[in-house]
Short mmCIF file of C-alpha atoms and ligand atoms in Angstrom, two decimals:
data_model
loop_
_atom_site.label_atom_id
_atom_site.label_comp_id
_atom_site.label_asym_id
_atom_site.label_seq_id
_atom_site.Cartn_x
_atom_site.Cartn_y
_atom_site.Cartn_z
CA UNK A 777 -12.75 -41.64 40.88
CA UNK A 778 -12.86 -37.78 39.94
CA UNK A 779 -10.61 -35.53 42.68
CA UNK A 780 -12.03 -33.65 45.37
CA UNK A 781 -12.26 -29.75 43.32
CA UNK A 782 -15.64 -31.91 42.04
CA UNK A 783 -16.73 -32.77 44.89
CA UNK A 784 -20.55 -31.47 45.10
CA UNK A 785 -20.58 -29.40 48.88
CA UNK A 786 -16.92 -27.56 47.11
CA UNK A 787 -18.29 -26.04 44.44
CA UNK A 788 -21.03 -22.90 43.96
CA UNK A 789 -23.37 -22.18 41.01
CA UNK A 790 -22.38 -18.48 41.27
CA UNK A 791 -18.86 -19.56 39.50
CA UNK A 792 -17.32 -20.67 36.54
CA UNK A 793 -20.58 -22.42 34.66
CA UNK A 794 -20.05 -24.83 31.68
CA UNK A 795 -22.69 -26.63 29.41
CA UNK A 796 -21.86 -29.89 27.86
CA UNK A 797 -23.51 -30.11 24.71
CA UNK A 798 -23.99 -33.46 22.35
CA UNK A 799 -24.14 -33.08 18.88
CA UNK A 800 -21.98 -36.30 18.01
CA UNK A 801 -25.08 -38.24 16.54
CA UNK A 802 -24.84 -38.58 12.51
CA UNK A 803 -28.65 -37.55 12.44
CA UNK A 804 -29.63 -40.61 10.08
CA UNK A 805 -33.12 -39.36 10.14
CA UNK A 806 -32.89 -36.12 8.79
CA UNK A 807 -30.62 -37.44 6.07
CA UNK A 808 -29.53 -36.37 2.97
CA UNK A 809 -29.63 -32.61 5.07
CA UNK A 810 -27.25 -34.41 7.45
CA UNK A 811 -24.86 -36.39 4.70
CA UNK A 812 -23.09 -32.93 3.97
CA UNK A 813 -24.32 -31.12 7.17
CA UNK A 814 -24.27 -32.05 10.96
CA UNK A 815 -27.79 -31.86 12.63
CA UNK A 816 -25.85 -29.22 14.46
CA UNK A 817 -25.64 -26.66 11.59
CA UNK A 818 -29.21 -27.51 10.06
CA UNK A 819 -30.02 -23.93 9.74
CA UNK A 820 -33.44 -22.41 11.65
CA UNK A 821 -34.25 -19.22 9.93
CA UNK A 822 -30.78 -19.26 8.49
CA UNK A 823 -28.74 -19.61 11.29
CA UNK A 824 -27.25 -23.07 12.36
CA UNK A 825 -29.51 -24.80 14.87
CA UNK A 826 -26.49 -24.83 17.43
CA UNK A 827 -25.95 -21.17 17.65
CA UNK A 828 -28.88 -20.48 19.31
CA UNK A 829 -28.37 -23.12 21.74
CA UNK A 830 -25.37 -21.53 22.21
CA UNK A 831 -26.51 -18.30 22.82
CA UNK A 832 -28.84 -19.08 25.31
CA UNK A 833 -26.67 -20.66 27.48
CA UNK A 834 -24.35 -17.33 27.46
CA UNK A 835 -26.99 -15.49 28.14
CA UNK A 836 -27.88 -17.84 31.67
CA UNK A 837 -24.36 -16.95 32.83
CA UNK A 838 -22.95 -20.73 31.24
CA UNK A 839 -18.67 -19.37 30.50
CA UNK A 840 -17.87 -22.44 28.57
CA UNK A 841 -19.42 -25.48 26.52
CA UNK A 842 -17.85 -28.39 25.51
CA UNK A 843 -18.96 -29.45 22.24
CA UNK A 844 -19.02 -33.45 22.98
CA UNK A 845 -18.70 -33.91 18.18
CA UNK A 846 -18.10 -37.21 16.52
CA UNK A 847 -20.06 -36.71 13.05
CA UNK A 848 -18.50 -33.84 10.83
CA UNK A 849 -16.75 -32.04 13.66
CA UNK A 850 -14.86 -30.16 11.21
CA UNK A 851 -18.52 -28.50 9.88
CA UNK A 852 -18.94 -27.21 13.32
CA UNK A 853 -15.47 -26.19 14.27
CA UNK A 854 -15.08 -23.88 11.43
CA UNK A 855 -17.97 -22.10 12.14
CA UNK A 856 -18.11 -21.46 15.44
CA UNK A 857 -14.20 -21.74 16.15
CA UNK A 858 -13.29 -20.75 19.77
CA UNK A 859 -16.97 -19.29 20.51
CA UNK A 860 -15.30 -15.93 20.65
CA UNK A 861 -17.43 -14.10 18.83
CA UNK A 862 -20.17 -15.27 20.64
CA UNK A 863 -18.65 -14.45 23.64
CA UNK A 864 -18.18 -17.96 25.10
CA UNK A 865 -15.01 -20.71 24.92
CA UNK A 866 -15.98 -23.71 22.75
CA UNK A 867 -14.21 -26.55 23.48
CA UNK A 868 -14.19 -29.51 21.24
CA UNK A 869 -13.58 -33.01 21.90
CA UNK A 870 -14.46 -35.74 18.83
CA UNK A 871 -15.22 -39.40 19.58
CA UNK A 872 -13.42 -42.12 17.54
CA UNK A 873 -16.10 -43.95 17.83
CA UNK A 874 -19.97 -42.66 19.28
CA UNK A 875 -19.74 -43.12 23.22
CA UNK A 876 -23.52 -42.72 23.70
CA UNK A 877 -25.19 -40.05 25.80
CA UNK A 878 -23.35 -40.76 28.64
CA UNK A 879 -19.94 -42.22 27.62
CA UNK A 880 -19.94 -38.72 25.89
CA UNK A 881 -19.82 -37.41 29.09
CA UNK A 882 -17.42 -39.30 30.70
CA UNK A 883 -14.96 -38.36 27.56
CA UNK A 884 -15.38 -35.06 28.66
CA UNK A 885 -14.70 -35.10 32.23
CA UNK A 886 -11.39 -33.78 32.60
CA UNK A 887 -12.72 -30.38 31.43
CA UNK A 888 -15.30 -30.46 34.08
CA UNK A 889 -14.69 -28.22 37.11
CA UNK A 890 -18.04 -28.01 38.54
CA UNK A 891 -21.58 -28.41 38.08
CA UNK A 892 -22.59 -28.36 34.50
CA UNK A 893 -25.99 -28.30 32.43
CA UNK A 894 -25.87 -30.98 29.89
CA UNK A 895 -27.88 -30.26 26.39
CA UNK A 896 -29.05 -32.67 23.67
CA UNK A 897 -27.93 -30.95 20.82
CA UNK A 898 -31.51 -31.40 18.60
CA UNK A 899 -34.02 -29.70 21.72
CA UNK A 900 -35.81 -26.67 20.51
CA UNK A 901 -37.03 -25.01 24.07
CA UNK A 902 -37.91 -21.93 25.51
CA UNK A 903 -37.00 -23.61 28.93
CA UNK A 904 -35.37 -20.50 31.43
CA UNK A 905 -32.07 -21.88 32.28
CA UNK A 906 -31.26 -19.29 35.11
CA UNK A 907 -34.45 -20.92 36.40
CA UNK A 908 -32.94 -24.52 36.77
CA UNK A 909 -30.06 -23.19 38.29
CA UNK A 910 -32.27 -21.85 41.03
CA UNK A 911 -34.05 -24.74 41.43
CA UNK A 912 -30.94 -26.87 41.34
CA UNK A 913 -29.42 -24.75 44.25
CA UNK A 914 -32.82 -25.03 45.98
CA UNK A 915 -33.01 -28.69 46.18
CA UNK A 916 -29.05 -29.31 46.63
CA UNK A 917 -29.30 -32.95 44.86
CA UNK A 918 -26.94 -34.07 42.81
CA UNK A 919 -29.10 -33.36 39.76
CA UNK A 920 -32.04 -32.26 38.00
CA UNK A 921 -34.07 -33.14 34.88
CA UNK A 922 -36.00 -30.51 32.74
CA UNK A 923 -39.00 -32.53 32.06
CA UNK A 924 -42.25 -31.58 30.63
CA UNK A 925 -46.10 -32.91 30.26
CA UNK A 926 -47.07 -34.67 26.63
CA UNK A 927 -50.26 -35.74 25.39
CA UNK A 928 -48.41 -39.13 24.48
CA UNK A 929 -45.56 -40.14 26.50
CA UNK A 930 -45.22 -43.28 24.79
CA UNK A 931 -42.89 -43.05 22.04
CA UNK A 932 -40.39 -41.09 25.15
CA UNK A 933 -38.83 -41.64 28.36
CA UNK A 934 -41.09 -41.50 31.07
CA UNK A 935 -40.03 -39.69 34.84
CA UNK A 936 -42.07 -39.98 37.78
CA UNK A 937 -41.29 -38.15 40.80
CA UNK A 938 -42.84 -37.55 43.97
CA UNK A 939 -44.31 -34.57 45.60
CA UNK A 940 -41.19 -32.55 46.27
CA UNK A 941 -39.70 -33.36 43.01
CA UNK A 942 -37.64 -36.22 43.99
CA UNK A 943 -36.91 -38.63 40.85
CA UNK A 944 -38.54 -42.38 42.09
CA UNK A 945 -38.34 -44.69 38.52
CA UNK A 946 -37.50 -43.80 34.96
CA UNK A 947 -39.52 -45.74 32.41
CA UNK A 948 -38.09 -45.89 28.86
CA UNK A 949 -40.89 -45.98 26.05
CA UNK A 950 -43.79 -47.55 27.94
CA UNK A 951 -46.12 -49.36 26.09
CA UNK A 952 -49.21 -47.17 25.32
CA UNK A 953 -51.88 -47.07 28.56
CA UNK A 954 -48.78 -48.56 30.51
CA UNK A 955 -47.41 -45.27 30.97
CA UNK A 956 -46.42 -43.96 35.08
CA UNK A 957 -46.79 -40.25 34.34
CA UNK A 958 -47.31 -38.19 31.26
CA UNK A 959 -43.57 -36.22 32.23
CA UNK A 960 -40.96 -37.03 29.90
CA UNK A 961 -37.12 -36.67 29.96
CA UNK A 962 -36.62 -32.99 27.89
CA UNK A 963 -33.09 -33.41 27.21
CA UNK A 964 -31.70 -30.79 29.39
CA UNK A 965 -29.73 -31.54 32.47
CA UNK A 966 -27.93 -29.82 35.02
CA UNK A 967 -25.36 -32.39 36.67
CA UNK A 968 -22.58 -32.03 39.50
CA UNK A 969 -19.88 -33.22 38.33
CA UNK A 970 -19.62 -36.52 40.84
CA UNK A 971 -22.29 -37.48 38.54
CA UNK A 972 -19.63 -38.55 35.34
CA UNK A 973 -17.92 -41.32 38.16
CA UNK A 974 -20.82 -43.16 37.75
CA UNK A 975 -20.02 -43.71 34.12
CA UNK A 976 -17.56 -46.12 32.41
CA UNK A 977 -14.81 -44.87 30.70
CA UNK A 978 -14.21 -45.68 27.14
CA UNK A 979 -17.84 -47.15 27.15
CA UNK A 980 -20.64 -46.48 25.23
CA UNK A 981 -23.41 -45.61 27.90
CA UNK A 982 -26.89 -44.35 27.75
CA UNK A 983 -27.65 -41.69 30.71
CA UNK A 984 -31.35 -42.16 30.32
CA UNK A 985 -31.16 -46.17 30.07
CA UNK A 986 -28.16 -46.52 31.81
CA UNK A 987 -26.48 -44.05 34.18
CA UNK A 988 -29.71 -42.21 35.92
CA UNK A 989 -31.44 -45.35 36.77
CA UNK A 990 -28.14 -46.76 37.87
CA UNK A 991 -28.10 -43.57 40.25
CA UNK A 992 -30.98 -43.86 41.41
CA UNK A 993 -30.57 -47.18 42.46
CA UNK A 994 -27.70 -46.39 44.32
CA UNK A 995 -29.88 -43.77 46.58
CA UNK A 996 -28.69 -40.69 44.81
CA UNK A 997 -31.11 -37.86 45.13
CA UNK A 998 -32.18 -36.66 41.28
CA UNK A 999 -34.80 -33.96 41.32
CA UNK A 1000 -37.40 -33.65 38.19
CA UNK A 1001 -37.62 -30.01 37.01
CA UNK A 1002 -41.41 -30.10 34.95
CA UNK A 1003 -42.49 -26.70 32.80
CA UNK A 1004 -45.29 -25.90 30.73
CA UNK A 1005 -42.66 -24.23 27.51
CA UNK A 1006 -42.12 -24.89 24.28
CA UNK A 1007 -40.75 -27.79 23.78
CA UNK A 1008 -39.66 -29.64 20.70
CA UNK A 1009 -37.13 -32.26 19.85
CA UNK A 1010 -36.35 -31.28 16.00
CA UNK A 1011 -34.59 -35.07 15.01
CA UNK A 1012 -36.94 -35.90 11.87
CA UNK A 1013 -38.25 -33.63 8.70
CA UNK A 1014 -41.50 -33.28 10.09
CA UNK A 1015 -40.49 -32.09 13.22
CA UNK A 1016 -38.18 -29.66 11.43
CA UNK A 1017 -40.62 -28.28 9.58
CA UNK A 1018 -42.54 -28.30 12.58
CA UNK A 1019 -40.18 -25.71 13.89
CA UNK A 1020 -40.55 -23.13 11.44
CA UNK A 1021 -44.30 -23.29 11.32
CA UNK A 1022 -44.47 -22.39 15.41
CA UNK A 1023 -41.91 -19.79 15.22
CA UNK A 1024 -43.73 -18.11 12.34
CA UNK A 1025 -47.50 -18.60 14.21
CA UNK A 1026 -45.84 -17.53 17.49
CA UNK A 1027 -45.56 -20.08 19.80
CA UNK A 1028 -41.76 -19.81 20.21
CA UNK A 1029 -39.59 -16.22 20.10
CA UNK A 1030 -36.39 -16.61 18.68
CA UNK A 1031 -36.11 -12.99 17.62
CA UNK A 1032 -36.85 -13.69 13.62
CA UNK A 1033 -38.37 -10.67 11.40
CA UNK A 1034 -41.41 -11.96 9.57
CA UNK A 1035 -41.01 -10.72 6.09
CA UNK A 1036 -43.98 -8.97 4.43
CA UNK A 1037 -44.97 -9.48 0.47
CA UNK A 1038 -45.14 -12.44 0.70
CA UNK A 1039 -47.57 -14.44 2.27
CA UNK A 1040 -47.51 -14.53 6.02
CA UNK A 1041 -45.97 -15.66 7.79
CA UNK A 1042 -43.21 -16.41 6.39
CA UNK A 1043 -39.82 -15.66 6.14
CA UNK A 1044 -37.09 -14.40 3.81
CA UNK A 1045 -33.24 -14.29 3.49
CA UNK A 1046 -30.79 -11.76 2.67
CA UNK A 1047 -29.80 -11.50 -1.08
CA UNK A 1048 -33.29 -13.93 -1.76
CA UNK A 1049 -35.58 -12.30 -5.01
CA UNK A 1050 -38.84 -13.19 -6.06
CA UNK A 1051 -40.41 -12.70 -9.05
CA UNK A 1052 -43.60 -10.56 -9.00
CA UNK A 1053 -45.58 -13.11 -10.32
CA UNK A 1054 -44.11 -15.78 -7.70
CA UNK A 1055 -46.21 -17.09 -4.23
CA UNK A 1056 -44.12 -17.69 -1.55
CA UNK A 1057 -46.02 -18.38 1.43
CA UNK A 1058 -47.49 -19.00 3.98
CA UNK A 1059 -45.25 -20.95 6.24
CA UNK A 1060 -42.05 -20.62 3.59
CA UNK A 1061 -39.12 -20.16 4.97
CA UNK A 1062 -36.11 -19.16 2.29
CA UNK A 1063 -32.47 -18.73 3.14
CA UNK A 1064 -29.86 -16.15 1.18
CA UNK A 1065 -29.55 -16.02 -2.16
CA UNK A 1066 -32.47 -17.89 -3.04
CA UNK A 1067 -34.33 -17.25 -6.27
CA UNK A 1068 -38.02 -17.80 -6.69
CA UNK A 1069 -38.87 -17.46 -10.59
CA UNK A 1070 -42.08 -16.70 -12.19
CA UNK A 1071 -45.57 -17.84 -11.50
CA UNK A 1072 -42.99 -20.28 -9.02
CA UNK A 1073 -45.12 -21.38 -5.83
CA UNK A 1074 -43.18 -22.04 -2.66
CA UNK A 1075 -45.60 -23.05 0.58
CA UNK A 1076 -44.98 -24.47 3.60
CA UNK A 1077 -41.52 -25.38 3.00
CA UNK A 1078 -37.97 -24.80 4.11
CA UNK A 1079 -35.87 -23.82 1.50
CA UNK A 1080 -31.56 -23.33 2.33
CA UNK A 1081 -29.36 -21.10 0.63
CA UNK A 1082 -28.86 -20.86 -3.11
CA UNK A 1083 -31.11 -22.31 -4.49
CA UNK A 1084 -33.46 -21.73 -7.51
CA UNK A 1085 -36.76 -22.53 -8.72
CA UNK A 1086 -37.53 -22.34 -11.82
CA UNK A 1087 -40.57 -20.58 -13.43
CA UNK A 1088 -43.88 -22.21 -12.99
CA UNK A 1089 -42.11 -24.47 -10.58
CA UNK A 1090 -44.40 -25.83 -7.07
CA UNK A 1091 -42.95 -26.71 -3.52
CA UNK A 1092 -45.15 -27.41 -1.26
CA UNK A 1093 -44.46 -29.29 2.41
CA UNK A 1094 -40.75 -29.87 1.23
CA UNK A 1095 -37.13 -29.10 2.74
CA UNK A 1096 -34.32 -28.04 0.21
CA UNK A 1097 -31.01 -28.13 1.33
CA UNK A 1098 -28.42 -25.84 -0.22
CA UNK A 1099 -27.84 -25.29 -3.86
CA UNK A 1100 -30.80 -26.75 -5.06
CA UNK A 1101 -32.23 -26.43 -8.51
CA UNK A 1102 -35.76 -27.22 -9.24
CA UNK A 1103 -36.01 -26.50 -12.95
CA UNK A 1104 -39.02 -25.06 -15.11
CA UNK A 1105 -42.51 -26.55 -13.88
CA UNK A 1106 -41.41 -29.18 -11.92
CA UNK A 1107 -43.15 -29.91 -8.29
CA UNK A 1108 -41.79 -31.03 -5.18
CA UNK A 1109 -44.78 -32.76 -2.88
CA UNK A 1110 -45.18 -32.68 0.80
CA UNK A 1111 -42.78 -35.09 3.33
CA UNK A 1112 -40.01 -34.37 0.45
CA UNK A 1113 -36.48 -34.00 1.49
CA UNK A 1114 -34.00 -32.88 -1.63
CA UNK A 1115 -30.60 -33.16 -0.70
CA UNK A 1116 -27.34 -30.84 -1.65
CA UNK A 1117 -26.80 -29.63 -5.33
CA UNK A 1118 -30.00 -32.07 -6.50
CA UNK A 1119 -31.05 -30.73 -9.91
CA UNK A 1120 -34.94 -31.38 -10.57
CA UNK A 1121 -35.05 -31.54 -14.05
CA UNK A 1122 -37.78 -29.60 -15.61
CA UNK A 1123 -41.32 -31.13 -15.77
CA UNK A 1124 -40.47 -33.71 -13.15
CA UNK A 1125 -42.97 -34.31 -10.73
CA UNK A 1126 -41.29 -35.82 -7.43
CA UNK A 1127 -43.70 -37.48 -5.63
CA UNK A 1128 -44.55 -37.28 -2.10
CA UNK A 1129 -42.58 -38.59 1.17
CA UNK A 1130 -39.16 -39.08 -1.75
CA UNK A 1131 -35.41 -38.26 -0.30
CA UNK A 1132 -33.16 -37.46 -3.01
CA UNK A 1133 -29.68 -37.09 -2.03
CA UNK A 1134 -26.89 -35.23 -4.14
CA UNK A 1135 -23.75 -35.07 -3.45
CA UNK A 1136 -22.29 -36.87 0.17
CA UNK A 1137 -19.44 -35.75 2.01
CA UNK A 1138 -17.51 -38.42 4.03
CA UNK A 1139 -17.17 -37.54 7.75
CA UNK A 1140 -14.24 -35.47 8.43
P1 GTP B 1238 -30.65 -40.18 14.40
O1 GTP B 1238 -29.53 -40.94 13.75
O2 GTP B 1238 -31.57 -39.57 13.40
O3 GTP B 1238 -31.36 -40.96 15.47
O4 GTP B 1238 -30.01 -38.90 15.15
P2 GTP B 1238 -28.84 -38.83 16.23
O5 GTP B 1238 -27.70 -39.66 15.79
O6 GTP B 1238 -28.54 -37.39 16.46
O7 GTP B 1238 -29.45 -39.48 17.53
P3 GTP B 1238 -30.42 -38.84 18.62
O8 GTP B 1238 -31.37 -37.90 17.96
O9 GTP B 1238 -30.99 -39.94 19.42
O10 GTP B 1238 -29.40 -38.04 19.52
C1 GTP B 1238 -29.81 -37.10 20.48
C2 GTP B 1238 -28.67 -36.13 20.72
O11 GTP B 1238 -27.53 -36.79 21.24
C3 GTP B 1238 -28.20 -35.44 19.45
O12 GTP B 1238 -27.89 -34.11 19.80
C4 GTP B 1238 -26.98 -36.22 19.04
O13 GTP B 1238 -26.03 -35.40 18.35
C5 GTP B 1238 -26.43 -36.66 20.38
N1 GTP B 1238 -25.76 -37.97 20.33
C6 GTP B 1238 -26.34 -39.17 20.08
N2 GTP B 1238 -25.43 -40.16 20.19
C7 GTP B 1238 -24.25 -39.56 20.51
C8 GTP B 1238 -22.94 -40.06 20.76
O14 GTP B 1238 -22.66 -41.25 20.70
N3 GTP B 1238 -21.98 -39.15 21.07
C9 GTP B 1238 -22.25 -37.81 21.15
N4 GTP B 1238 -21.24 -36.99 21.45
N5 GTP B 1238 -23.47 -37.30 20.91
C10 GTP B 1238 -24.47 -38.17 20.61
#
């Protein structure tokens, strides 16, 4: 059992705040991007995914986040360091082995001190956070779940509630026309802390299959939290790409400048050139230092730093990690993924949906 300093009715949401956020997954689906970088660091518009997760949990009052890392902590670490430059303490603890969503948690729990919000590291949201802390402090349960409303709740987990918000069955993937609600679990939690002695140590637990429905069989009261934002879990290409194209039409604000000569929207990164004769756009997104050659043709397509592409060269629908060289005329189709360092050789025409991976770091 966790002492009394967690005990729920000791401690107020007007103190010390901390997040708990899990980026120990090895991101399998987004591989070869995640071979030499974390999901974590995937850059959006050039900046790793993580730091604006980060920063919008400083600016909802959160003082410190645990960093629950497993896969290529190292990647993280030495990026972000001890968050002081963002103005929050970072905190890292690495799993020997992954503990699940919820054994994560328990690993954790000697650096918890009060009520904490809980973030899967992969959510792109606009969700308010100050706004669940209300809410939380309304209700007084022992926690709540951001959900929201999808067309198909199928493929996710399902939450039904009743009419004062009060969690009554989670549902895990239903079967299509089987489903209780069209809520889903959003990945963002705010937890007291009593919550983590409902876990097993040294366990690997799920806290949507395992630990919430375990709670509320026990009577605890879990509240559902349900908004209309933007809300996208960024875990495959697709999605990823997904994520650019809505922050360049508008739907989400993440304070990016939409870069003009080129087509738009679309956006460019520091140091990046592109030949006169090049078309970059719409929906391109380039990182620094990138070069774009002559009569090159770069569309809908995220492209990382360093990388070239050679004169009369096409991309279109693709994601290039760093360093990549796509020489003299070749074409990348949609659904590609090119990994690290891959050189296209000139002419080559890669064909649509192919992952080509270059070089692969081991975990560190
Ligand atoms: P895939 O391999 O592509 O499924 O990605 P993933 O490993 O990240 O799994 P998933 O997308 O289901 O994970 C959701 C979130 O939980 C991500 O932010 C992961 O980093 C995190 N996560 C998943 N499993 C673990 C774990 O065992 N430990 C920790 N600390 N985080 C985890």
């Amino acid at each position: 059992m966790t002492g009394p300093a967690r005990n729920h009715s000791d401690v107020c949401l007007g103190g010390f705040l901390q997040a708990v956020i899990l980026v120990g997954g090895e991101g399998t689906r987004l591989r070869p991007l995640t071979y030499v970088t974390p999901k974590p660091m995937v850059p959006l518009f050039g900046v790793p995914f993580l730091e604006r997760t980060l920063l919008r949990l400083k600016e909802a009052g959160v003082d410190e986040v645990i960093l629950a890392a497993g896969y290529l902590p190292g990647a993280i670490r030495d990026h972000f360091g001890d968050g002081s430059a963002l103005g929050l303490k970072l905190t890292y603890v690495v799993e020997e082995t992954p503990l699940g969503t919820a054994g994560a948690l328990r690993n954790v729990a000697e650096h918890i001190t009060g009520p904490f919000f809980v973030l899967n590291g992969d959510v792109l949201t606009s969700l308010d956070l100050r706004q669940m802390i209300e809410f939380h402090r309304a209700k007084g349960g022992l926690g709540v779940l951001h959900l929201i409303r999808v067309d198909d709740p199928s493929p996710f987990g399902c939450v039904a509630h009743d009419a004062d918000g009060r969690i009554t069955h989670f549902v895990e993937k239903p079967p299509p026309g089987t489903e209780p609600t069209n809520e889903i679990n959003a990945g963002t939690y705010l937890l007291e802390a009593s919550v983590l002695d409902a876990i097993e140590p040294g366990k690997n637990v799920s806290i949507e299959r395992e630990t919430f429905p375990k709670l509320l069989a026990s009577g605890a009261p879990l509240y559902a939290y349900t908004t209309d934002d933007y809300w996208l879990d960024v875990g495959r290409p697709e999605q990823y790409v997904q994520a650019h194209r809505d922050v360049l039409a508008g739907k989400l604000e993440i304070g990016v400048t939409k870069t003009s000569g080129v087509i738009a929207p679309s956006f460019v990164g520091e140091g990046t050139m592109i030949a006169p004769s090049a078309v970059v756009g719409p929906y391109a997104v380039l990182g620094a230092r990138v070069r774009i050659e002559d009569n090159a043709i770069v569309r809908n397509s995220i492209v990382w730093d360093d990388v070239v592409v050679g004169t009369g060269a096409l991309v279109e629908g693709a994601i290039l990690a760093s360093r990549v060289h796509v020489g003299e005329r070749a074409s990348i189709a949609t659904g590609c993924v090119i990994g690290h360092d891959v050189e296209v050789e000139p002419g080559v025409s890669v064909p649509p949906d192919t992952r080509l991976n270059g070089t692969q770091a081991a975990p560190t």
